[in-house]
Tab-separated table of C-alpha atoms and ligand atoms in Angstrom:
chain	number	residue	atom	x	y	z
A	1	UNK	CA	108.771	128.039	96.964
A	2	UNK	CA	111.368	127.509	99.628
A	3	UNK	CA	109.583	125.660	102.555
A	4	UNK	CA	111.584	127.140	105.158
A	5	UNK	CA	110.304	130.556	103.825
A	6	UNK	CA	106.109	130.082	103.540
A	7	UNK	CA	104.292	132.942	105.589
A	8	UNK	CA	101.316	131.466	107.595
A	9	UNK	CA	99.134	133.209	104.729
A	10	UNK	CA	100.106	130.975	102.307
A	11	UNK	CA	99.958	127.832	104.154
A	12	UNK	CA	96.130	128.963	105.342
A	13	UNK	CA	95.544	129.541	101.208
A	14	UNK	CA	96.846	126.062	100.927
A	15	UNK	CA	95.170	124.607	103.258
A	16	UNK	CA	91.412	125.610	101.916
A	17	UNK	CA	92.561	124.959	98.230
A	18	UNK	CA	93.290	120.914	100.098
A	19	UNK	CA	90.491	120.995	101.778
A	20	UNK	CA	88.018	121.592	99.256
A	21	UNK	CA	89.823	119.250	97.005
A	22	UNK	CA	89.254	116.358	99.532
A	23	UNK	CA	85.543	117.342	100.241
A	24	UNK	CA	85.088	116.935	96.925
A	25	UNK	CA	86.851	113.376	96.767
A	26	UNK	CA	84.386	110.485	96.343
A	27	UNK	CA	84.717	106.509	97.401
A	28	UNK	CA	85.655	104.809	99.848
A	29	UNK	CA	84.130	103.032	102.478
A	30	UNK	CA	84.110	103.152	106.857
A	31	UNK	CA	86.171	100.388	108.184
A	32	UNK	CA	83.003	97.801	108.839
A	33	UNK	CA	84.917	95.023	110.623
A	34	UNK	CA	85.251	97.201	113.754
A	35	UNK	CA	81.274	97.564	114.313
A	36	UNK	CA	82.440	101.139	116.259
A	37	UNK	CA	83.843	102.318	112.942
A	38	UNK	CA	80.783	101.681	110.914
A	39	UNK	CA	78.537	103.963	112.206
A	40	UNK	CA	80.844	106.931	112.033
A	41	UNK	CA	79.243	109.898	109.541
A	42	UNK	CA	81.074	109.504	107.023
A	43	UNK	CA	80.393	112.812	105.720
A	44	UNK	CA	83.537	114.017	108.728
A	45	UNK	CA	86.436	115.803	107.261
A	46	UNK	CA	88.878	117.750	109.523
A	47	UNK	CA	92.291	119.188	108.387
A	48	UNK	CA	94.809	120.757	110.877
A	49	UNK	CA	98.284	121.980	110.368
A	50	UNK	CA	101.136	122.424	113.161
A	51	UNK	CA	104.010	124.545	112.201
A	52	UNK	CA	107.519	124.274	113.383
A	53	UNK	CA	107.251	128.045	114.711
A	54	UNK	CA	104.018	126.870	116.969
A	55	UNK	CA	101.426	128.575	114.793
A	56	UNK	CA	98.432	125.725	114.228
A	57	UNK	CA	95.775	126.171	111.792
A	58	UNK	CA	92.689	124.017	111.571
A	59	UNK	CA	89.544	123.409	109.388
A	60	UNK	CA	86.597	121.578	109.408
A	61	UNK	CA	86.282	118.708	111.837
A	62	UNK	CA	89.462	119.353	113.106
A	63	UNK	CA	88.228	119.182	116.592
A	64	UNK	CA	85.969	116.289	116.373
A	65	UNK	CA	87.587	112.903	118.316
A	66	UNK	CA	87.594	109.964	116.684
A	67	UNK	CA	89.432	106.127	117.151
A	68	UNK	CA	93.157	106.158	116.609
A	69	UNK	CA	93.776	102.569	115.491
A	70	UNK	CA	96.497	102.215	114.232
A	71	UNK	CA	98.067	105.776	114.152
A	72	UNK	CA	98.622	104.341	117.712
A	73	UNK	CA	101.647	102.496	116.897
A	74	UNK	CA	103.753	105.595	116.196
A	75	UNK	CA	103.002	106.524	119.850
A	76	UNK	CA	104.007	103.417	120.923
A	77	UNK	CA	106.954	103.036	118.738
A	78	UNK	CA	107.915	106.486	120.442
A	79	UNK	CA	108.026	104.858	123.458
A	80	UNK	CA	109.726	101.684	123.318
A	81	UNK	CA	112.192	103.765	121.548
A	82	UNK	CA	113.077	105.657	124.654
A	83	UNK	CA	112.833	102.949	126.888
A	84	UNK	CA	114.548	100.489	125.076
A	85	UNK	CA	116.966	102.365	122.218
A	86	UNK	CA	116.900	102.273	118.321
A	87	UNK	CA	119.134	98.882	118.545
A	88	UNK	CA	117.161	97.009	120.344
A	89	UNK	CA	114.331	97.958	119.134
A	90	UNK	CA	115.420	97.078	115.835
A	91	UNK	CA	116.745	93.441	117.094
A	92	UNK	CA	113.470	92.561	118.942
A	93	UNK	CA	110.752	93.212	116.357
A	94	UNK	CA	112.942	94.964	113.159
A	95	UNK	CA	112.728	98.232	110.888
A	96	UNK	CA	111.535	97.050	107.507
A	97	UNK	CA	108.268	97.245	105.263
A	98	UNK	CA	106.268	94.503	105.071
A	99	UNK	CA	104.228	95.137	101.538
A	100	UNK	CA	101.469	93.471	102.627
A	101	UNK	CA	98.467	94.534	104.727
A	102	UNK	CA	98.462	95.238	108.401
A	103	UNK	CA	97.296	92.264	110.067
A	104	UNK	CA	98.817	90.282	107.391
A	105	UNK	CA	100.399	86.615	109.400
A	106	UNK	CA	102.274	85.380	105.905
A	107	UNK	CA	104.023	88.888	106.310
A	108	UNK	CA	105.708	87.160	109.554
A	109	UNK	CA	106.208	83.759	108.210
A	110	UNK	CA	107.846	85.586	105.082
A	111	UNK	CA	110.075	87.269	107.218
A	112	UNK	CA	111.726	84.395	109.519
A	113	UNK	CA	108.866	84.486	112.117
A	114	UNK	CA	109.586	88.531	112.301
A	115	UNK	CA	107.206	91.037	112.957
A	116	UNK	CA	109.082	93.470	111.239
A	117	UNK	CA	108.008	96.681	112.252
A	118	UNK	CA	106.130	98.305	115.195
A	119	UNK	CA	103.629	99.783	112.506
A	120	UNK	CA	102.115	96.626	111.754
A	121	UNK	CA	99.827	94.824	113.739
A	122	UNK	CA	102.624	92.241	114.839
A	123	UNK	CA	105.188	94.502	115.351
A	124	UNK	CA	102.585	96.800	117.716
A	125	UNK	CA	101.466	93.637	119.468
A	126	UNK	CA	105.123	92.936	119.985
A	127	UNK	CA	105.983	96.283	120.738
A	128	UNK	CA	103.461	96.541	123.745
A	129	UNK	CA	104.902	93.514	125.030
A	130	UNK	CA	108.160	95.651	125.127
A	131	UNK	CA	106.501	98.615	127.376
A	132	UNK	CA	108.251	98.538	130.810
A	133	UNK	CA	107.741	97.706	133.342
A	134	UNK	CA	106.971	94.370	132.481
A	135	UNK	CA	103.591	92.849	133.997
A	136	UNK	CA	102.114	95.957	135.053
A	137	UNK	CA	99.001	96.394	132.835
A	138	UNK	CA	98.172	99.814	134.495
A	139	UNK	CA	101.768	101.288	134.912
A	140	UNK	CA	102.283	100.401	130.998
A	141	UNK	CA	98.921	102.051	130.297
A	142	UNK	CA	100.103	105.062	131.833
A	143	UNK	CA	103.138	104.857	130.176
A	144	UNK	CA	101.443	104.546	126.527
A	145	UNK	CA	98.509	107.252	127.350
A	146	UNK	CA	101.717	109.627	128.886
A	147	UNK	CA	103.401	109.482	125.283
A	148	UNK	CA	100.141	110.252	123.697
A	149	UNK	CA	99.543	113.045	126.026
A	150	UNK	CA	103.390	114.560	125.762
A	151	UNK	CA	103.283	114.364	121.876
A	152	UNK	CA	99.677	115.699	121.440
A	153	UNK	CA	99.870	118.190	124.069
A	154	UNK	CA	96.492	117.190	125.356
A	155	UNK	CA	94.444	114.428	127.152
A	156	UNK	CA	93.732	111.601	125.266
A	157	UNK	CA	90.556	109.157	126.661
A	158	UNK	CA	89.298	106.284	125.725
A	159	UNK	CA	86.186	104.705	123.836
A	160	UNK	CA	84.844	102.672	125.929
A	161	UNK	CA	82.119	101.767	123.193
A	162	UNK	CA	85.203	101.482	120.471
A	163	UNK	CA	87.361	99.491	122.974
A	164	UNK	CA	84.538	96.771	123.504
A	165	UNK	CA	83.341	96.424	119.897
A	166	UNK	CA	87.673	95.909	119.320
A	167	UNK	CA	87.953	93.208	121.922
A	168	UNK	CA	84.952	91.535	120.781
A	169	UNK	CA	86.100	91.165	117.198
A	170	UNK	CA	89.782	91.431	117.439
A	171	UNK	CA	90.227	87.605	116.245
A	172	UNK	CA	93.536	87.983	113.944
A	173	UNK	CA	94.932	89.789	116.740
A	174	UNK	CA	94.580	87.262	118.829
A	175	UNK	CA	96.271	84.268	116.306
A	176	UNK	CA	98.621	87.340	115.526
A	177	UNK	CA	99.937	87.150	119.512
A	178	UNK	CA	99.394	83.562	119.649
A	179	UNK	CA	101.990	82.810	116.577
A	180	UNK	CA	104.563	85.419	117.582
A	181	UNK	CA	104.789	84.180	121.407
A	182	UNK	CA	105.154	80.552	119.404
A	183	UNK	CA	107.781	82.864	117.874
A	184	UNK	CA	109.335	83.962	120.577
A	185	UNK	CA	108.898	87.512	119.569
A	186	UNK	CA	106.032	88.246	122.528
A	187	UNK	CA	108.099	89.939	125.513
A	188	UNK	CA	105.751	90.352	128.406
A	189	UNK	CA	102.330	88.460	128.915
A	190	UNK	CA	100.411	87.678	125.653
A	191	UNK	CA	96.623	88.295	126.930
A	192	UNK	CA	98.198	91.994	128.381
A	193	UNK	CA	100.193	92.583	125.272
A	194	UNK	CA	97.279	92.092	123.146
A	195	UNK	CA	94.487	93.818	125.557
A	196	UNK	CA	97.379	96.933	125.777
A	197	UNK	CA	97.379	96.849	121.986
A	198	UNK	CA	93.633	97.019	121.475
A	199	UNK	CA	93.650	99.763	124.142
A	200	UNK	CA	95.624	101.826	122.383
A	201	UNK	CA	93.964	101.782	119.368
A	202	UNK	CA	90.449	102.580	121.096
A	203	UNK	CA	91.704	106.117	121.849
A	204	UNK	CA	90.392	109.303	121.318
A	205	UNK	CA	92.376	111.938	119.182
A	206	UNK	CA	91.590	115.059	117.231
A	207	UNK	CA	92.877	116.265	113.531
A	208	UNK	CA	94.630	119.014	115.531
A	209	UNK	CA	96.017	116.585	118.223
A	210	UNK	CA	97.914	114.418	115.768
A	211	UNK	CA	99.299	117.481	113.900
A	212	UNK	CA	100.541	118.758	116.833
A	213	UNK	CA	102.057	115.120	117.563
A	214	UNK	CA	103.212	114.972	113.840
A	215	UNK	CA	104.996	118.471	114.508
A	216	UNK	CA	106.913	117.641	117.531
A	217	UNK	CA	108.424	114.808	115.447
A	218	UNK	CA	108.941	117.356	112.631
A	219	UNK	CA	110.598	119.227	115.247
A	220	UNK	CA	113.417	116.849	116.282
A	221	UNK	CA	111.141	116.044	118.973
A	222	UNK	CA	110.803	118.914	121.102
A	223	UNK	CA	107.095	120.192	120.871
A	224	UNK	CA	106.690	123.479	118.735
A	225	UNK	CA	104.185	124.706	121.005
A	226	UNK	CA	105.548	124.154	124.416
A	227	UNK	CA	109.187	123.269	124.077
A	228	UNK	CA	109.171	120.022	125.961
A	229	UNK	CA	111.919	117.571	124.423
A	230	UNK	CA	109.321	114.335	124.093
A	231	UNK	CA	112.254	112.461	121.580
A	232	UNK	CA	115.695	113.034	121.167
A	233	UNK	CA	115.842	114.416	117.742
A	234	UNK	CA	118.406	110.792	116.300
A	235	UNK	CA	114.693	109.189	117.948
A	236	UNK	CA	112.289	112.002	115.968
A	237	UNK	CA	114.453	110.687	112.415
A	238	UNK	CA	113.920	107.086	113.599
A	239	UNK	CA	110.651	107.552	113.892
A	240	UNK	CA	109.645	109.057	110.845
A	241	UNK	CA	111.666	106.571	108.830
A	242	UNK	CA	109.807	103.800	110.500
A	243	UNK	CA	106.503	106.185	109.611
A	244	UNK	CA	108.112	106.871	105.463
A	245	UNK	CA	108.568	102.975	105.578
A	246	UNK	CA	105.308	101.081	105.914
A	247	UNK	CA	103.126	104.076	107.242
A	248	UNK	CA	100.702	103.218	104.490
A	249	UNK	CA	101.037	99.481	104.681
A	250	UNK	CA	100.960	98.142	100.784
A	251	UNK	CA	100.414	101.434	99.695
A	252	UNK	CA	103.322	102.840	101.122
A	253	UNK	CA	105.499	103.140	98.354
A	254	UNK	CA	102.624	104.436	96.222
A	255	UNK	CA	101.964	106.849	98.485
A	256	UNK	CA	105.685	108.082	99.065
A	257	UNK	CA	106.083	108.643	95.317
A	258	UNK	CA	103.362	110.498	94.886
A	259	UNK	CA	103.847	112.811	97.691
A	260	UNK	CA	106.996	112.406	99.067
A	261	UNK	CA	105.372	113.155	102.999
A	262	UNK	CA	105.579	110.442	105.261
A	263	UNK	CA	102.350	109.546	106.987
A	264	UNK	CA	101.129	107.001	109.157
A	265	UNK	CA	97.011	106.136	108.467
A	266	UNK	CA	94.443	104.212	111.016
A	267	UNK	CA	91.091	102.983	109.839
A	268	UNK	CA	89.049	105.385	112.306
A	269	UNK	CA	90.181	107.615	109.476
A	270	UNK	CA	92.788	109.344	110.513
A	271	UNK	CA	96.720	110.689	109.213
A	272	UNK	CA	99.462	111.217	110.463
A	273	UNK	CA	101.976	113.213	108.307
A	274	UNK	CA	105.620	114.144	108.794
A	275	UNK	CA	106.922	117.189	107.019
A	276	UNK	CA	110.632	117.555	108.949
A	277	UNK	CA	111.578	120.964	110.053
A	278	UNK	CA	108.566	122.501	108.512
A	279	UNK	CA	105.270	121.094	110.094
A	280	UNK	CA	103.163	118.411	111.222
A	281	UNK	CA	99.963	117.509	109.730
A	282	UNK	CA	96.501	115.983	110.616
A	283	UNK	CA	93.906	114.624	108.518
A	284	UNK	CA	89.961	113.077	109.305
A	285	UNK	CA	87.986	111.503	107.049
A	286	UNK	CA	86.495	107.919	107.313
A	287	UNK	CA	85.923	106.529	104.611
A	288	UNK	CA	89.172	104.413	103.609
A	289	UNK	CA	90.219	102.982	100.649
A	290	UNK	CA	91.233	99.026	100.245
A	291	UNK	CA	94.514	99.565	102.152
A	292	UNK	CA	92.880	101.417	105.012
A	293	UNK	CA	94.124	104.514	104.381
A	294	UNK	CA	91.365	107.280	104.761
A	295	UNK	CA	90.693	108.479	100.664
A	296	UNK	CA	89.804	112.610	101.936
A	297	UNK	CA	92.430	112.308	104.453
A	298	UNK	CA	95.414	111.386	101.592
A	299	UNK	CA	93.655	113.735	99.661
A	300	UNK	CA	94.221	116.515	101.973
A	301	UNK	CA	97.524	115.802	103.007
A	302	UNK	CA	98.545	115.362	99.177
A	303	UNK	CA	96.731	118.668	97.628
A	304	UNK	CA	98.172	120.275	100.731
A	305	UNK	CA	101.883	119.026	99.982
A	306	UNK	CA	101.649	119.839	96.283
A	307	UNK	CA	100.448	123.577	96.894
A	308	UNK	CA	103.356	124.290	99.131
A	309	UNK	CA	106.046	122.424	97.584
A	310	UNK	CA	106.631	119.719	100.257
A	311	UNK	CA	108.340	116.577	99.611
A	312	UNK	CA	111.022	115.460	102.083
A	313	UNK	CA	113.307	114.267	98.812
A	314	UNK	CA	113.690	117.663	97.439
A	315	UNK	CA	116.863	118.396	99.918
B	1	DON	O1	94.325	96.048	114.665
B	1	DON	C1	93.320	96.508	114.133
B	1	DON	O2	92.650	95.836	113.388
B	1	DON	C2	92.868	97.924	114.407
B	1	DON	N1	92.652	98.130	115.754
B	1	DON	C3	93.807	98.934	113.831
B	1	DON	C4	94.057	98.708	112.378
B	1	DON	C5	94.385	99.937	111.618
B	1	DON	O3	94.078	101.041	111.974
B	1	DON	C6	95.059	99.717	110.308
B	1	DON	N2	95.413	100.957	109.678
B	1	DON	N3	95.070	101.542	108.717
């Protein structure tokens, strides 16, 4: 069916034919080296969808918070995008897919001492370093947490308990910040950088939060729900190709053929997904498969995408 034609009936039918599919998915396992993570029921599931028109629909656990990890580095991207500009964002830590896991250090040795994306864990690291103004840990805080809030449309606060159980085991991240200052690719402070970075990923978001983010970027960047302009709408397309890229780390490609929706995972369980012009979607569920990627939450987003005939390659 036409995309630009579904009524909100047949997105809700959708939606609980996707979401009993992924309640009915099995494996998978909550991310244990992040001790937060562990204890998460794993039983969650949440499923929200933002239209284009402003009309959300959620079910399940759609409202319960959970970590962001790493779907904080589209948030971040967002940013240094609009402080800094496509080019230079490009120049300073690049646009390309790694193929290898996220905190993967031969994946910046491969690539010239690169971190290659901001949706890695060196490119993030690097791209916090890039958040002006320089040296100001709490005015770049606000800055990150103030793109969080204008894409989600809502607060977003921190785990405390998530943020210290990060810091204390966040040991890659640390060589990770180490190598690229060797590197030269570390713009600000590395300790800063790096605490920013973990920061980030120890916030709270909902399903419905990051489909309401994931529809502002469908939107060309202007929020469906209030009208604000967050992104220019050449920044909304940068973003999402950054997101179609390496959203799904190794899996990426895998995950792009299948479904043709480009989504951005973090191992609290969360997804981000990208459906241009048509709507924004969130997904919750912890358990994660080997890449990180949450296996209800692709689920979801897939059986969702299949039922309505959404797949950014079909023009
Ligand atoms: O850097 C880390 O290890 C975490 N804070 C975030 C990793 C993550 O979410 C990877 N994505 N699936």
């Amino acid at each position: 069916m036409p995309v630009d034609k579904l009524t909100h009936n047949q997105v809700e039918a959708a939606m609980e034919r996707a979401f009993a599919q992924a309640k009915a998915a099995t494996g998978g396992e909550n991310a244990h080296y992040i001790p937060y993570l562990a204890n998460v029921d794993p039983s969650l599931l949440g499923l929200s969808v933002c239209l284009v028109d402003g009309t959300c629909l959620s079910l399940g656990d759609a409202t319960h918070p959970f970590g962001v990890e790493s779907i904080s580095k589209v948030f971040t991207a967002a940013l240094i995008l609009k402080q800094l500009g496509p080019e230079a964002v490009r120049e300073k830590i690049g646009a390309d897919a790694t193929g290898l896991p996220f905190n993967s250090i031969m994946a910046i040795i491969l690539e010239n001492h690169s971190p290659s994306t901001p949706l890695v864990n060196a490119g993030a690291i690097s791209a916090c370093s890039l958040v002006g103004p320089a040296g100001d840990a709490d005015a770049k805080w606000a800055a990150v947490t103030g793109m969080f809030e204008d894409l989600c449309g809502s607060p977003v606060p921190l785990i405390d308990e998530l943020y210290r159980s990060e810091s204390a085991t966040n040991f890659d991240n640390r060589s990770i910040a180490w190598l690229l200052k060797d590197y030269g690719r570390i713009y600000d402070d590395v300790d800063l950088s790096l605490d920013l970075y973990t920061r980030q990923c120890s916030l709270a978001v909902t399903a419905e939060q990051l489909a309401r983010a994931a529809a502002t970027i469908a939107n060309g960047g202007v929020s469906p729900t209030d009208g604000c302009e967050v992104l220019s709408a050449d920044l909304a397309r940068k973003l999402t190709s950054l997101i179609c890229t390496v959203g799904f780390y190794q899996s990426a490609g895998d995950w792009l053929y299948r479904t043709g929706i480009p989504a951005k995972s973090g191992v609290g369980g969360g997804i981000l997904a990208v459906v241009p012009g048509v709507m924004g979607i969130g997904a919750f569920a912890p358990p994660l498969d080997a890449a990180g990627n949450s296996v209800r939450g692709q689920e979801a987003v897939a059986a969702l995408g299949e039922g309505l005939g959404l797949n950014v390659f079909q023009g």
